[in-house]
CSV table of C-alpha atoms and ligand atoms in Angstrom, one decimal:
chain,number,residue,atom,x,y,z
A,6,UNK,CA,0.0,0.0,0.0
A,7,UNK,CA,1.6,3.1,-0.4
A,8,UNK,CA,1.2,6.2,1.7
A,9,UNK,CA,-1.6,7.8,-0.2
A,10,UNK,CA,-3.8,4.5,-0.1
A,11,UNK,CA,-2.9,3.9,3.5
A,12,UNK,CA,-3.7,7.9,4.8
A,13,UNK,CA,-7.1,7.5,2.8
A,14,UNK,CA,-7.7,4.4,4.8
A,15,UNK,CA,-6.8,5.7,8.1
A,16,UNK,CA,-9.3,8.7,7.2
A,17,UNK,CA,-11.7,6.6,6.4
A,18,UNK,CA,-11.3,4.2,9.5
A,19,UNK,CA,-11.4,7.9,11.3
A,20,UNK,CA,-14.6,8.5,9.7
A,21,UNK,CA,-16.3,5.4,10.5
A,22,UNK,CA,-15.4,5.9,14.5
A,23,UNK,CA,-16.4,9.5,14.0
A,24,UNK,CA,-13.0,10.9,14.9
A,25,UNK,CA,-13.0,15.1,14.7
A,26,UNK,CA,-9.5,14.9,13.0
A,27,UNK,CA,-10.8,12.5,10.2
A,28,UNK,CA,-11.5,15.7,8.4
A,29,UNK,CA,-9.0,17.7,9.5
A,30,UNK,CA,-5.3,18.9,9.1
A,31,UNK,CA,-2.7,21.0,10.3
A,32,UNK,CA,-0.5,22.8,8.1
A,33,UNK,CA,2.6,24.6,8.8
A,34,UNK,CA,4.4,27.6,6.4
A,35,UNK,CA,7.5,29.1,6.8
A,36,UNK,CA,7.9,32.9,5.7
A,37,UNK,CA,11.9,34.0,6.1
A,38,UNK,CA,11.9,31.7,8.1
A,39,UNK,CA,8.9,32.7,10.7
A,40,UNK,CA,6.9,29.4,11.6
A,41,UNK,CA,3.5,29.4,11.6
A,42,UNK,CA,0.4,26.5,11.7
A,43,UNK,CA,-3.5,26.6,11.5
A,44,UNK,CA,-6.3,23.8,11.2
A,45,UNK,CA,-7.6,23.4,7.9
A,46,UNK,CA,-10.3,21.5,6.7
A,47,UNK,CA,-8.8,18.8,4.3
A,48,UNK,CA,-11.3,18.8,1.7
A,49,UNK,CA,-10.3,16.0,0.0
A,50,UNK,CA,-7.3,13.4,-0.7
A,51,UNK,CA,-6.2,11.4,-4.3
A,52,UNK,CA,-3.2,10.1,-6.0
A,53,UNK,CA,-2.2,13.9,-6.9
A,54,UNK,CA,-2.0,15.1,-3.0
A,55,UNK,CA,-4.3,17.1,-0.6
A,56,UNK,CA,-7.1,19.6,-1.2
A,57,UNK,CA,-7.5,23.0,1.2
A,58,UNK,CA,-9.7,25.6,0.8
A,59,UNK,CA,-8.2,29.1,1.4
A,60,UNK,CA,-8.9,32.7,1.2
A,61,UNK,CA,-6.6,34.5,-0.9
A,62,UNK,CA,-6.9,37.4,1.5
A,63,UNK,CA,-5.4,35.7,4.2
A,64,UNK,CA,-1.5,36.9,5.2
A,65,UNK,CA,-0.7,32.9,4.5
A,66,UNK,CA,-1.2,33.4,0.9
A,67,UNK,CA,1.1,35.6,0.3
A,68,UNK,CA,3.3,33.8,2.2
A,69,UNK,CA,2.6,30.8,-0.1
A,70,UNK,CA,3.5,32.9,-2.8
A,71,UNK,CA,6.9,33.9,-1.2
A,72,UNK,CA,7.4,29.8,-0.1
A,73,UNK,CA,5.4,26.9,-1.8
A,74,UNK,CA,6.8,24.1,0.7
A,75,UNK,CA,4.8,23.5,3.5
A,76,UNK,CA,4.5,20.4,5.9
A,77,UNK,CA,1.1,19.3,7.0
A,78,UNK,CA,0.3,16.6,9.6
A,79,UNK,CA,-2.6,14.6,9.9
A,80,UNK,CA,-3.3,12.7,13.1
A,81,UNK,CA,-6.2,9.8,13.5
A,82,UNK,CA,-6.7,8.8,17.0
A,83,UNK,CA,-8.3,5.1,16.2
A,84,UNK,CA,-5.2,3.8,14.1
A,85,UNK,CA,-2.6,5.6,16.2
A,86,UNK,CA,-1.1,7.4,13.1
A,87,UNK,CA,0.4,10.1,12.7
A,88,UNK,CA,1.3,11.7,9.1
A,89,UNK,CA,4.0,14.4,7.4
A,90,UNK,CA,3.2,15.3,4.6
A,91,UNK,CA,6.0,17.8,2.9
A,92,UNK,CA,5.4,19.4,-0.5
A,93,UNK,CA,4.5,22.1,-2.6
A,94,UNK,CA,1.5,24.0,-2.6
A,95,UNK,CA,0.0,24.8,-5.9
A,96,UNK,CA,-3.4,26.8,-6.6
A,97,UNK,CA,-6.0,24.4,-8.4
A,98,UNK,CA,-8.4,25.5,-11.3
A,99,UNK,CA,-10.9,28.1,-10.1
A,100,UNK,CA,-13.6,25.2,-11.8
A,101,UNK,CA,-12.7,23.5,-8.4
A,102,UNK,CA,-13.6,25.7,-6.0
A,103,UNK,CA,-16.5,27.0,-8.1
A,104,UNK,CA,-18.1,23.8,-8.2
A,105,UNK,CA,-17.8,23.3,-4.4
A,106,UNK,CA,-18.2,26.6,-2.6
A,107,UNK,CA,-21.8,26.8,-3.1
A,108,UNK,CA,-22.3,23.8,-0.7
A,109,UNK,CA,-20.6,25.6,2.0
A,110,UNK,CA,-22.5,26.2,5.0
A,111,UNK,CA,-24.4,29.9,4.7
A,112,UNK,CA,-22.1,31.1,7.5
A,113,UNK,CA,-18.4,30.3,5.6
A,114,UNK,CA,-20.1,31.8,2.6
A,115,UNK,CA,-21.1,35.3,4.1
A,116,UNK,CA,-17.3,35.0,6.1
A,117,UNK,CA,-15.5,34.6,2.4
A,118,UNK,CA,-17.5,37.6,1.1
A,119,UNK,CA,-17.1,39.9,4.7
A,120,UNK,CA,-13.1,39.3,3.3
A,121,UNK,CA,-13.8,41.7,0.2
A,122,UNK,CA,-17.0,44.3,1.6
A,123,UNK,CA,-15.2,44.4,5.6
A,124,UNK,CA,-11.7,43.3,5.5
A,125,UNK,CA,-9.1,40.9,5.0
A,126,UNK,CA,-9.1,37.9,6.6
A,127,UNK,CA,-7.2,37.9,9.8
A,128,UNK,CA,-6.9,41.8,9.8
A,129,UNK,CA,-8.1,43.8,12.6
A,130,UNK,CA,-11.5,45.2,13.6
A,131,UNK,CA,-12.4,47.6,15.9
A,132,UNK,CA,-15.2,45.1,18.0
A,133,UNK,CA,-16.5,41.3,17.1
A,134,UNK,CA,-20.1,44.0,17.1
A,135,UNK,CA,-19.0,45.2,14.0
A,136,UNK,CA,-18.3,42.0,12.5
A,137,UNK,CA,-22.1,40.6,13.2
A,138,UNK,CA,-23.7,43.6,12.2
A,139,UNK,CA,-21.7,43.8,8.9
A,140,UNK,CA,-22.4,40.2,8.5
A,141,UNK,CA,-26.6,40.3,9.3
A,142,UNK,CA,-26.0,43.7,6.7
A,143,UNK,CA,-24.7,41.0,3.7
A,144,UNK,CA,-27.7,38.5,4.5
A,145,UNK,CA,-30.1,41.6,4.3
A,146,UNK,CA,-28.8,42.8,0.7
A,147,UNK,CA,-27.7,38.9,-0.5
A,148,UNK,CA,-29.8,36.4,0.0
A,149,UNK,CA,-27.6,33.2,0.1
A,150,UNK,CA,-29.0,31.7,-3.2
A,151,UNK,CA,-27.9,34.8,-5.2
A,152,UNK,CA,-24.3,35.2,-4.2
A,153,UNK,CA,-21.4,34.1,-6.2
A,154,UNK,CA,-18.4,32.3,-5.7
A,155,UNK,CA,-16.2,35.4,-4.8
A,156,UNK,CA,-12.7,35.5,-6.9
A,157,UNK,CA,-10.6,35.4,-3.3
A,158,UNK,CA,-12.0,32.2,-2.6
A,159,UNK,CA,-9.0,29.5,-3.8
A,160,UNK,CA,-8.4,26.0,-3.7
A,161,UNK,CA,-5.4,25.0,-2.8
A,162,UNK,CA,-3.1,21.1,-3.4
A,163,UNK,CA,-0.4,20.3,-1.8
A,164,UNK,CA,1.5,18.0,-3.6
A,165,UNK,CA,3.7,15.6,-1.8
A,166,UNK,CA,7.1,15.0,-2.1
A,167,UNK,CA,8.1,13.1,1.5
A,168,UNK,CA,5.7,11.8,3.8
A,169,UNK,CA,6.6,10.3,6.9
A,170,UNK,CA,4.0,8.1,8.9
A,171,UNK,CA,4.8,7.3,12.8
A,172,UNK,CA,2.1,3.6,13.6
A,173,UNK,CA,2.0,3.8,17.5
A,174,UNK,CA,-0.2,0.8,16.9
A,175,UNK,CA,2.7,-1.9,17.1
A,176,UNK,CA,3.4,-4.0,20.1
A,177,UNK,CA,5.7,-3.5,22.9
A,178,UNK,CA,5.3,-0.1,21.9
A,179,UNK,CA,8.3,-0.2,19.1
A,180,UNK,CA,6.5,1.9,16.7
A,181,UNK,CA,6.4,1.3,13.0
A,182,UNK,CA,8.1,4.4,11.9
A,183,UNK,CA,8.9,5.0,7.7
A,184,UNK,CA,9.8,7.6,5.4
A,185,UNK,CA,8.1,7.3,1.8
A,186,UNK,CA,10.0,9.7,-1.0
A,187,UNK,CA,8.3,10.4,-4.3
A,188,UNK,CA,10.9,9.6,-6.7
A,189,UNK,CA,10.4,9.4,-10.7
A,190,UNK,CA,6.2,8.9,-10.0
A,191,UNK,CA,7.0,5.9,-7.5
A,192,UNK,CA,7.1,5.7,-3.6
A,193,UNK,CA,10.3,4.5,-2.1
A,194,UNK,CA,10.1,3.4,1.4
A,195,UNK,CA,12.8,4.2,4.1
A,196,UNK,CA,12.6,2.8,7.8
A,197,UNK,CA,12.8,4.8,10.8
A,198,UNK,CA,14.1,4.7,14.2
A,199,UNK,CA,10.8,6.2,15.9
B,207,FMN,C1,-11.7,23.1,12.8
B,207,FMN,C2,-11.2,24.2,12.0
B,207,FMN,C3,-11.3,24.2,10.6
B,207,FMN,C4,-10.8,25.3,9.9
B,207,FMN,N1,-10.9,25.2,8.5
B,207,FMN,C5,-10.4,26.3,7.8
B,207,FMN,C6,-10.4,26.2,6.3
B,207,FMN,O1,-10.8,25.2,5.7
B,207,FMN,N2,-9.9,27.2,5.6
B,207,FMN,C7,-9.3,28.3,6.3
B,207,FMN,O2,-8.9,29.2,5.6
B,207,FMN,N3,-9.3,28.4,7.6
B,207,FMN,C8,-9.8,27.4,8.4
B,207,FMN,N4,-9.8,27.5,9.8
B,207,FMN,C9,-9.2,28.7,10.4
B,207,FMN,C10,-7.7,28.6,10.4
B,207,FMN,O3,-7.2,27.8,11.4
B,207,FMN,C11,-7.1,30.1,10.6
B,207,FMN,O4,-7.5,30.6,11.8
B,207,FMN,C12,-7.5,31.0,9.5
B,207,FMN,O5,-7.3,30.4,8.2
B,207,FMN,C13,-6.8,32.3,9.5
B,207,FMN,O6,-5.4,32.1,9.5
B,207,FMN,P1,-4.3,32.9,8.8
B,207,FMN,O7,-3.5,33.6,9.9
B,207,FMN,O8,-3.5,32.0,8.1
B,207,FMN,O9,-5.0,34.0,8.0
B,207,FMN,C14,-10.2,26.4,10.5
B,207,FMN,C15,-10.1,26.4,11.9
B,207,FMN,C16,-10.5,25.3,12.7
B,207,FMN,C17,-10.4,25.4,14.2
């Protein structure tokens, strides 16, 4: 199995015993050399790598754009794995996000357009007050079924390069751990002192 079958397995198994992180990840960026992590909802995961949704007005897209390696890490309680995932980030076809970012929940819709009519995302505001008010404003003028998808809403890959998974699942707890590189299309495996 290699470490995109297995991942979509352990999220699946995460599924089925209704773990929060099944749908979840964390990814980390690096801007001149500044650390910095947020949870993500991990839309979706194939052969090609890992599906985000982002808002381009967001201070990590431009640090994307400065740095396109980024390390996320996925964690599934029930199979006691733990993944890192280093790659690049790319930005998909807008067809990608337009076709899914109308079966957003209302709230994440009227949140991508506050970005463009109130401010960026992540900038400052003067009271949370403001933020509801603008926000009930939107719903007054827009209802939800007449909004588009705005042009700052992105969706994201990252493509994987090295992924390393750590299986606490092993007896006398020696865990399982192996580095899997990308070379020429095919995974090579490495083992790992844990
Ligand atoms: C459970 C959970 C899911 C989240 N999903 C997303 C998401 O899919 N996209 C997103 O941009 N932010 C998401 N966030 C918010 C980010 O963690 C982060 O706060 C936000 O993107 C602003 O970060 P920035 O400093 O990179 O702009 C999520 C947060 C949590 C706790």
């Amino acid at each position: 199995m290699n470490p995109i079958e297995r991942i979509q397995a352990d999220r699946q198994d995460a599924r089925n015993h209704d773990d929060p992180n099944a749908d979840l990840c964390f990814l980390a960026l690096s801007e001149s050399g500044r650390p910095s992590v947020r949870t993500l909802v991990l839309r979706d995961v194939t052969a090609d790598g890992f599906t985000l949704f982002v808002n381009k007005t967001s201070p990590k897209w431009s640090t994307i754009q400065e740095n396109k390696q980024a390390e996320m890490l996925l964690w599934y309680t029930n199979s006691q794995t733990q993944y890192r995932i280093n790659g690049l980030i790319e930005e998909l076809d807008p067809s990608v996000i337009e076709q899914n970012w109308h079966r957003r929940p209302a709230g994440s819709k009227y949140m991508d357009y506050t970005y463009q009519t109130l401010g960026p995302q992540s900038s400052e505001i003067d009271s949370r007050d403001d933020l509801v008010n603008h926000i009930q404003g939107l719903k007054t003028e827009h209802p939800e079924d007449e909004i588009a998808t705005p042009e700052s809403a992105a969706g994201i890959l990252l493509r994987p390069e090295v992924i390393e998974m750590l299986d606490l699942n092993m007896p006398n707890r020696i865990h399982d751990r192996r580095r899997y590189t990308l070379i020429d299309d095919e995974w090579r495996t490495t083992q790992l002192i844990p």
